[in-house]
Amino acid sequence: MSYNSFTEYIKTVEPSKREKAYAWRTAIGLQAVDGLEPSEYLIELAVQNIEGKISIHDTNDLLHSYYEEKQPTENLQRIEEADKVSARITQLLSDNGFSFTPNEYMSIHKKLFEGIYSHAGKIRDYNITKKEWVLDGATVIYGSASELRATLAYDFEQEKSFSYKNLTMDDIIHHLAKFVSQLWQIHVFGEGNTRTTAVFFIKYLRTLGFTVENDMFAEHSWYFRNALVRANYNDLKNGIYETTEFLELFLRNLLLGENHELKNRDLHISVIS
């Protein structure tokens, strides 16, 4: 059994089942950004939730009990993270409540990773680098630990004051790509930034009137992350410039139902040392 088991529910005429199926597919697909895969048990619970046999709260409780009885190993902890975070993302995506504030962003991280990361909902106090496959092992320059809170507040203030009035859809897509890529680049948290950003962004897009119900995050979450990387990387001596072009293709498919081919290899660059 895999999350392809949800396909029949996506095709159903019952809105509640269809919406739940999309939420689960998105939630499970997003685990791929950190190389995580959920268990068969999680898929079984998700199907029961979609069918209305158990609530999302029941799902979370059952997962908690299930893993309490297990002997922890490194591999099991990764599966546990995938299962619990998938259920929590589904719960958040099923909740229409939302505030466009840094506190909401922080709260989403806490809700997703409480009990999994000791720093859930907390701003990191150290600088980070991450070797990226898409950059041939190079890293994006992430936000400086001493400036994270101020940088986050600035980005929210800029977006809040921005007017989408009279913009073409091309301009809107470009602006949204810039906003989400800059929010992600701050990398406020030690871990879990991409999943937090994706959930926050989906909920924000809904407030802008977009219907975010397709399989883009389910099937292309790794492309989404790599596109965020490419939107924040420069190597001028080798003629490499940050670009939102790949992120815009993703967003056009996500928001406009277009069908651009999304291949991770198209984003890969060779860094000459």
Coordinates of C-alpha atoms in Angstrom, one line a residue, residues 52 74 95:
G52 CA -14.4 8.9 8.1
E74 CA 17.8 5.5 14.2
D95 CA -7.8 23.7 9.4

